C-alpha atoms as one frame of an Amber mdcrd trajectory, in Angstrom:
protein
 128.110 248.149-102.167 130.133 250.985-103.660 128.289 254.225-102.940 127.552
 257.293-104.996 124.706 258.952-106.858 122.783 256.229-108.669 119.950 256.958
-111.094 117.832 253.881-111.698 117.330 253.323-115.426 113.919 252.688-116.914
 114.492 249.138-118.112 111.961 246.607-119.280 112.138 243.437-117.225 112.600
 241.157-120.257 109.620 238.907-119.719 109.603 236.205-122.358 106.323 235.798
-124.241 106.832 232.099-124.861 107.618 231.048-121.300 105.342 228.428-119.749
 102.588 229.831-117.552 102.472 228.512-114.018  99.346 227.062-112.493 100.466
 227.703-108.908 102.965 229.870-107.006 106.598 228.813-107.138 107.223 229.960
-103.558 105.035 230.472-100.505 106.133 232.735 -97.640 105.604 230.806 -94.375
 107.932 232.357 -91.766 105.447 233.668 -89.211 102.882 230.915 -89.640 105.554
 228.306 -88.849 106.864 230.170 -85.790 109.904 231.690 -87.467 109.241 235.122
 -85.985 112.353 237.268 -86.356 112.774 240.964 -87.044 116.268 242.325 -87.697
 117.103 245.674 -86.097 120.030 247.150 -87.990 120.846 249.620 -85.223 120.046
 252.595 -87.456 119.289 255.684 -85.373 120.021 258.434 -87.899 123.799 258.608
 -87.492 124.483 256.873 -90.845 127.071 254.406 -89.542 128.090 252.085 -92.404
 127.785 248.774 -90.456 124.073 249.511 -89.951 123.239 249.137 -93.625 125.342
 246.010 -94.244 123.984 243.105 -92.179 122.859 240.679 -91.271 123.146 236.971
 -91.937 121.557 233.560 -91.490 122.414 229.854 -91.343 120.589 226.638 -92.195
 121.993 223.890 -89.956 120.942 220.583 -88.430 122.265 221.428 -84.982 120.442
 218.572 -83.212 121.131 215.841 -85.820 117.470 214.946 -86.275 117.620 215.090
 -90.072 116.036 218.478 -90.716 117.380 221.993 -91.050 117.169 224.426 -88.165
 117.510 228.199 -88.548 120.017 230.579 -86.957 119.550 234.316 -87.521 122.012
 237.111 -86.790 120.814 240.277 -85.085 122.107 243.839 -85.211 122.517 246.416
 -82.460 122.787 250.207 -82.305 126.249 251.724 -82.567 124.849 254.780 -80.786
 122.903 253.242 -77.865 121.348 256.574 -76.911 119.725 256.957 -80.323 116.113
 256.152 -81.184 115.512 253.453 -83.818 114.542 254.920 -87.185 112.080 252.066
 -87.664 109.935 251.182 -84.619 110.706 247.792 -83.131 107.785 245.341 -83.250
 106.039 244.274 -80.055 107.815 241.375 -78.379 111.114 242.052 -80.179 114.125
 240.366 -78.571 117.779 241.473 -78.859 120.561 239.117 -79.871 120.916 236.279
 -82.363 118.169 233.635 -82.398 118.159 229.858 -82.951 114.949 228.173 -84.111
 114.581 224.388 -83.903 112.760 222.732 -86.804 109.968 220.473 -85.522 109.378
 218.839 -88.905 106.952 215.938 -88.704 106.312 213.168 -91.265 104.340 214.561
 -94.152 106.429 217.722 -94.321 104.569 220.024 -91.898 106.930 222.739 -90.716
 106.999 224.461 -87.351 109.796 226.174 -85.437 110.526 226.734 -81.754 112.838
 229.456 -80.458 115.470 227.624 -78.391 118.027 230.431 -78.172 118.268 230.724
 -74.417 118.405 226.968 -73.840 121.078 226.570 -76.525 123.182 229.519 -75.320
 123.741 231.178 -78.703 122.034 234.548 -78.204 125.093 236.741 -78.684 124.271
 240.450 -78.611 126.341 242.691 -80.863 126.539 244.439 -84.193 126.056 241.139
 -86.000 127.117 240.420 -89.556 127.418 236.830 -90.803 127.792 233.190 -89.823
 129.707 230.109 -90.950 128.802 226.531 -90.028 130.855 223.340 -89.966 132.007
 220.513 -87.694 135.492 221.804 -86.862 136.224 219.191 -84.168 134.806 216.182
 -86.087 132.505 215.087 -83.277 129.443 214.829 -85.509 127.885 218.109 -84.347
 127.844 221.264 -86.460 129.519 224.290 -84.886 128.931 228.014 -85.547 131.235
 230.967 -86.151 129.535 234.362 -85.886 131.096 237.470 -87.426 130.511 240.962
 -86.082 131.587 244.534 -86.166 133.732 243.838 -83.130 134.668 240.523 -81.532
 133.660 237.364 -83.386 132.305 234.295 -81.605 132.985 230.558 -82.078 130.253
 228.339 -80.658 131.154 224.684 -80.106 128.158 222.368 -80.324 128.063 220.188
 -77.212 125.828 217.601 -78.855 123.076 217.889 -76.213 121.193 220.883 -77.601
 123.583 223.437 -76.132 126.618 225.360 -77.372 129.699 226.740 -75.628 131.521
 229.967 -76.465 135.107 228.747 -77.017 136.374 231.788 -78.900 139.187 232.702
 -76.537 140.363 229.135 -76.037 140.324 228.483 -79.792 142.223 231.668 -80.654
 139.797 232.984 -83.292 138.752 236.258 -81.645 139.281 238.156 -84.929 138.176
 241.746 -84.337 137.647 244.795 -86.509 134.856 244.440 -89.043 134.347 240.858
 -90.217 131.723 240.047 -92.836 131.433 236.608 -94.456 133.332 233.533 -93.246
 133.822 229.961 -94.416 135.028 226.669 -92.988 137.506 225.147 -95.441 139.936
 222.234 -95.116 142.581 224.024 -97.164 145.416 221.593 -96.268 143.220 218.459
 -96.573 144.299 217.107 -93.197 140.750 216.199 -92.177 140.267 219.295 -89.996
 138.193 222.313 -90.988 140.126 225.555 -91.031 138.489 228.978 -90.979 138.647
 231.866 -93.469 137.304 235.218 -92.271 136.640 238.089 -94.672 137.043 241.681
 -93.469 135.464 244.761 -94.996 137.066 248.138 -94.198 138.782 249.943 -91.343
 135.675 251.823 -90.341 135.528 254.879 -88.095 132.658 257.349 -87.655 132.680
 260.164 -90.193 130.113 262.249 -92.045 129.343 261.813 -95.728 126.840 263.666
 -97.876 124.887 263.347-101.113 125.546 265.821-103.958 122.472 267.673-102.669
 124.122 268.108 -99.271 122.080 265.548 -97.330 123.648 263.137 -94.836 124.214
 259.667 -96.290 126.159 256.504 -95.643 129.836 256.663 -96.534 131.083 254.190
 -99.106 134.045 251.810 -98.702 136.283 254.118-100.724 136.391 256.396 -97.671
 138.187 253.815 -95.516 141.277 251.644 -95.520 141.158 248.147 -97.015 141.677
 244.977 -95.004 143.134 241.472 -95.241 141.200 238.201 -95.273 142.333 236.060
 -92.346 142.966 232.324 -92.362 143.044 230.251 -89.175 144.552 226.755 -89.358
 142.893 224.089 -87.225 145.534 222.477 -85.005 143.279 219.594 -83.959 143.447
 220.257 -80.230 140.589 222.735 -80.010 142.849 225.583 -81.047 143.560 227.471
 -84.265 146.654 229.290 -85.505 146.454 232.530 -87.479 148.427 231.656 -90.637
 147.350 234.657 -92.730 150.877 235.908 -93.353 152.432 232.439 -93.609 150.168
 231.425 -96.490 150.430 234.750 -98.341 146.984 236.258 -97.781 148.537 239.540
 -96.664 149.695 240.132-100.250 146.428 241.850-101.216 143.856 243.889 -99.338
 140.287 244.543-100.243 136.890 245.653 -98.957 135.669 242.047 -98.761 132.015
 241.067 -98.418 131.308 237.612 -99.883 133.291 234.365 -99.872 132.985 231.171
-101.905 135.146 228.048-101.605 135.890 225.785-104.548 138.505 224.162-106.773
 139.105 227.181-108.990 142.599 225.993-109.847 141.576 222.518-111.068 144.252
 220.930-108.872 142.023 219.307-106.250 143.062 221.679-103.446 140.385 223.911
-101.864 140.715 227.571-102.818 138.379 230.527-102.330 137.048 233.636-104.010
 136.377 236.913-102.175 133.918 239.416-103.661 135.311 242.895-103.043 133.220
 246.041-102.925 134.369 248.535-105.551 137.711 246.783-106.042 139.060 243.789
-107.941 137.744 240.460-106.651 140.395 238.216-105.111 140.794 234.599-106.173
 143.059 232.895-103.659 144.431 229.768-105.344 145.818 227.015-103.135 149.084
 226.557-105.027 151.494 224.282-103.232 153.874 223.874-100.323 155.775 226.727
 -98.741 159.482 226.352 -99.545 160.386 227.468 -96.038 157.889 225.130 -94.378
 156.979 221.982 -96.276 153.947 221.434 -94.045 152.302 224.733 -94.997 150.314
 225.487 -98.123 150.723 228.769-100.015 148.005 230.856-101.644 148.444 233.070
-104.695 146.047 235.824-105.679 144.973 235.036-109.258 141.738 236.928-109.849
 143.082 238.848-112.842 144.811 235.929-114.577 141.740 233.703-114.150 139.255
 236.334-115.341 137.384 236.835-112.063 138.801 240.176-110.914 136.754 242.471
-113.174 133.784 242.441-115.503 134.408 242.466-119.262 134.830 246.261-119.367
 137.820 246.007-117.016 136.095 247.926-114.233 135.634 246.847-110.648 132.082
 246.222-109.514 130.480 246.596-106.094 130.765 242.884-105.342 128.550 241.694
-102.485 127.156 238.163-102.782 128.731 235.273-104.678 127.565 231.831-105.792
 128.667 229.096-108.197 127.215 226.113-109.978 127.003 224.065-113.157 124.045
 226.017-114.535 123.450 223.880-117.637 124.480 220.487-116.246 127.285 220.163
-118.806 130.293 220.506-116.502 130.754 224.225-117.182 130.772 225.913-113.788
 129.574 229.504-113.562 130.234 232.102-110.851 127.743 234.919-110.223 128.447
 238.073-108.192 125.830 240.662-107.220 126.478 244.384-107.637 124.940 247.874
-107.597 122.277 249.341-109.912 123.515 250.238-113.404 126.414 247.805-112.981
 124.313 244.672-113.409 125.150 241.356-111.767 128.175 239.595-113.213 128.235
 235.999-114.416 131.585 234.387-115.138 131.540 231.151-117.167 134.395 228.703
-116.758 136.258 227.807-119.946 137.839 224.437-120.829 141.312 225.793-120.114
 140.269 226.743-116.571 139.865 230.510-116.715 136.585 232.445-116.701 134.904
 234.839-119.126 132.170 237.386-118.443 128.915 236.016-119.918 126.577 238.486
-118.203 125.298 240.018-121.442 124.953 236.735-123.345 122.864 235.166-120.556
 120.636 238.241-120.201 121.708 238.679-116.574 123.344 242.075-117.114 120.190
 243.759-118.388 117.611 242.147-116.116 119.614 242.872-112.937 120.520 246.497
-113.665 117.812 248.083-111.487 118.884 246.207-108.362 121.347 246.302-105.497
 122.005 242.598-104.992 123.297 240.918-101.857 122.504 237.273-101.046 122.478
 235.085-104.160 122.168 231.437-105.055 122.018 229.142-108.068 119.273 226.592
-107.406 117.166 224.139-109.355 113.700 225.411-108.404 111.804 222.857-110.513
 114.286 219.934-110.436 114.879 220.175-114.189 118.654 219.751-114.041 119.130
 223.463-114.811 120.120 226.001-112.161 117.956 229.103-111.772 118.987 232.194
-109.798 117.600 234.035-106.780 118.937 237.333-105.444 117.967 239.189-102.257
 117.979 242.902-103.057 118.014 246.089-100.994 119.468 249.521-101.632 122.361
 251.170 -99.824 121.445 254.738-100.767 117.986 256.256-100.347 115.496 255.376
-103.081 114.091 258.536-104.669 110.631 256.982-104.944 110.595 256.352-101.169
 111.368 259.897-100.022 109.807 260.528 -96.660 110.077 256.906 -95.527 112.002
 256.291 -92.329 114.202 253.705 -94.068 113.946 254.252 -97.856 116.026 251.330
 -99.126 113.391 248.767-100.138 113.627 246.775-103.376 112.009 243.598-104.650
 113.897 240.334-104.738 114.659 238.662-108.049 113.958 235.145-109.345 115.392
 234.241-112.745 114.506 231.052-114.608 117.223 229.318-116.614 115.834 228.768
-120.134 118.725 226.580-121.225 122.058 227.044-122.928 122.020 229.865-125.448
 118.631 231.137-124.237 119.606 233.061-121.115 117.689 233.815-117.938 114.080
 234.987-117.738 112.725 237.197-114.948 109.832 235.201-113.450 109.581 237.131
-110.175 106.119 238.474-110.990 104.751 235.001-111.714 106.337 233.301-108.713
 103.456 234.003-106.377 102.618 236.542-103.659 105.709 235.537-101.653 107.940
 237.566-103.962 105.675 240.607-104.244 106.661 242.497-101.043 109.674 244.795
-101.135 112.265 244.903 -98.373 115.896 245.671 -97.676 117.146 242.201 -98.606
 120.533 241.058 -97.371 121.366 237.379 -96.697 119.841 234.475 -98.585 120.419
 230.912 -97.389 119.389 227.922 -99.510 118.298 224.444 -98.443 115.467 221.928
 -98.249 113.756 222.719 -94.948 110.885 220.249 -95.242 112.900 217.461 -96.921
 110.544 217.210 -99.892 113.202 217.586-102.594 112.534 221.261-103.309 115.121
 223.915-102.477 113.707 226.585-100.146 115.104 230.057 -99.424 115.621 231.895
 -96.131 115.940 235.670 -96.620 116.926 238.322 -94.095 115.888 241.960 -94.334
 117.777 244.881 -92.877 115.331 246.526 -90.447 112.707 243.994 -91.389 111.401
 240.449 -90.943 113.077 237.215 -91.942 111.250 235.458 -94.779 111.003 231.726
 -95.393 110.196 231.039 -99.035 108.915 227.476 -99.267 109.311 225.892-102.687
 105.853 224.994-103.968 106.643 224.768-107.681 104.098 222.546-109.426 105.145
 219.400-111.224 108.700 219.399-109.913 110.977 216.744-111.373 112.634 213.843
-109.602 115.530 214.533-107.246 118.254 213.255-104.969 119.693 214.988-101.911
 123.129 213.713-100.866 124.596 214.127 -97.395 128.249 213.268 -96.770 129.942
 211.990 -93.641 133.718 212.178 -93.764 135.989 209.826 -91.836 139.544 210.446
 -93.075 138.274 213.693 -94.550 136.629 216.375 -92.426 133.345 215.132 -90.957
 131.290 217.744 -92.875 132.707 216.540 -96.201 133.519 220.115 -97.268 135.726
 220.201-100.337 134.367 216.925-101.713 133.042 216.608-105.246 129.840 214.600
-105.630 129.131 213.235-109.090 125.787 211.755-110.042 126.341 209.423-112.990
 123.325 208.607-115.146 122.885 205.226-116.838 123.719 206.808-120.190 127.145
 207.831-118.827 126.429 211.570-118.528 126.819 213.154-115.112 126.148 216.130
-112.853 128.744 217.403-110.372 128.439 219.424-107.168 131.144 220.886-104.898
 130.298 220.364-101.220 130.358 223.593 -99.240 128.374 225.427 -96.595 129.435
 228.890 -97.718 128.444 231.248-100.526 125.728 233.876-100.959 126.257 236.787
 -98.504 126.851 236.504 -94.743 125.200 233.070 -94.926 125.669 229.359 -94.252
 123.723 227.085 -96.585 122.465 223.505 -96.440 125.658 221.421 -96.952 123.689
 218.588 -98.576 123.991 218.634-102.362 120.834 218.684-104.457 120.366 217.070
-107.849 117.320 217.800-110.001 116.654 214.907-112.387 113.646 216.087-114.387
 111.464 213.205-115.582 114.317 210.722-115.445 114.590 207.978-112.857 117.592
 206.406-114.609 120.383 206.917-112.064 123.386 204.648-112.227 125.669 205.564
-109.348 126.948 208.342-107.120 130.691 209.002-106.982 132.440 211.026-104.295
 135.922 212.453-104.618 136.944 212.991-100.988 139.290 215.834 -99.966 141.545
 213.441 -98.049 142.109 211.589-101.325 140.394 208.686-103.007 137.170 208.211
-104.908 134.289 205.930-103.976 131.028 205.050-105.691 127.665 203.728-104.594
 125.107 202.194-106.942 121.924 204.235-106.743 118.720 203.016-108.368 116.149
 204.843-106.226 115.282 208.546-106.602 113.256 211.134-104.649 115.086 210.520
-101.390 117.866 211.730 -99.111 121.020 209.611 -99.237 123.792 209.619 -96.599
 127.199 208.439 -97.803 129.907 207.633 -95.264 133.525 207.723 -96.331 134.953
 204.217 -96.549 131.629 202.458 -97.096 131.597 202.614-100.912 133.484 200.859
-103.687 136.703 202.251-105.116 136.292 204.215-108.351 138.265 203.255-111.404
 139.178 206.487-113.132 139.742 206.832-116.895 143.519 206.704-116.498 143.259
 203.334-114.773 144.173 204.817-111.412 141.928 204.655-108.369 141.199 207.592
-106.121 141.335 211.320-106.720
């Protein structure tokens, strides 16, 4: 989100002439017709306060444990209460965050009910993002809401209501928080909490080269430190930021992604920084002074994730990862500003990453866009991961001069054509759902109607939330795997799920709820199987240690795997476990 004068290039959208034509839309927009009626007010009143243009986020969670995903949406608020909204608020608009219960019925018919007041989660503030996870291992997913100002931890009471336990838990983190993630970094079975901060913002005036008022960029403010709170297991957390070494580097952080970037089995995380080197915080080992505490080392540069191939920092916003070709080669994608192109880093056998943005076609096709929320998803269940990005400008679009809020762009859907063939822009052929332009911010990914297709929830700054229901024709077979930790954290975060085919080949997924931008995604892992129904077994490498497998002969279903109920894996070295 680095700011400055940006001239959009006239670039062809690289539509492939030999791509298969679709007989039906890939996505259908169903938010309002299903009762998901939400309009985000950024708080913009003409004062050009940077937090206005940044948020806000969304979460896909099963808060009531009925087997389907509910929706939680973060709301903004004016930083100058006396100001008049630049964009008129729609009739019936309500302030504060909103929780919508999914009333999914057999057969896949979606409808939502606003249960915010009954649940007690309608926090009113300058909202940013949200993280979701079961931090107290009681079987109910909890919520952590980030803000410009005081953050909020909601404990799920298990009866349809939540309790604000922020003060008691010690996670009041103030300033300007953006994305957050629950992560069991010490693998003690308790979810800890990482909170990304952006800049040390204060009101000031910035101008375009033509002398017009505009939003200030992050380069005008001091950088900040990502915080880490260790879960003590008694309802409280301890701020261990300095103890674990996270104060060694500051950055204007926006996106966060957990994973095993160091190949050592310990959860680490990547922070996408805006106009500065990205930070890869590797979970390295025990602190010499305290043998119970882990230590993190910043390794973005040495692992090839700090900069793009030209050695320049990008305006990193959203971040996602996945095995895009199903061959074990994980890729990381980060969204950026126009002219910069989105960046794709491909993991190499030795563990570092190389910039493959040009080779995959991503650099050229993404150049016109300001990307925020992003995900790698198998839209057609082929076993290949496609890409979706929610886009919206941060400086006024020249073509929209005179508009009250001239930052609208189209979202982007890219189809993975296979290794060596790159990504194809199929946005125009994906149906009317992707035709409207908006100021896209968060994108959360999950299967909301439990039909095996990954759906997308998109938030718009000063605009409506969109629910893009996957209606791709002739989707392949699939499996959706839900984990339930026992010795490990209940959410199963940090596990590796491996689907082993009968021919011995496999697909792997890291279990997380984080990624994208200001979002919490469906923690169930999705496997697209194409035409194949030949599944041998599912293996899970649990974060607490140990590996289990379950024989799996049936496809096109949701599978719940509880730690301790499977058979012990026998690994290639003859050892059992992780």
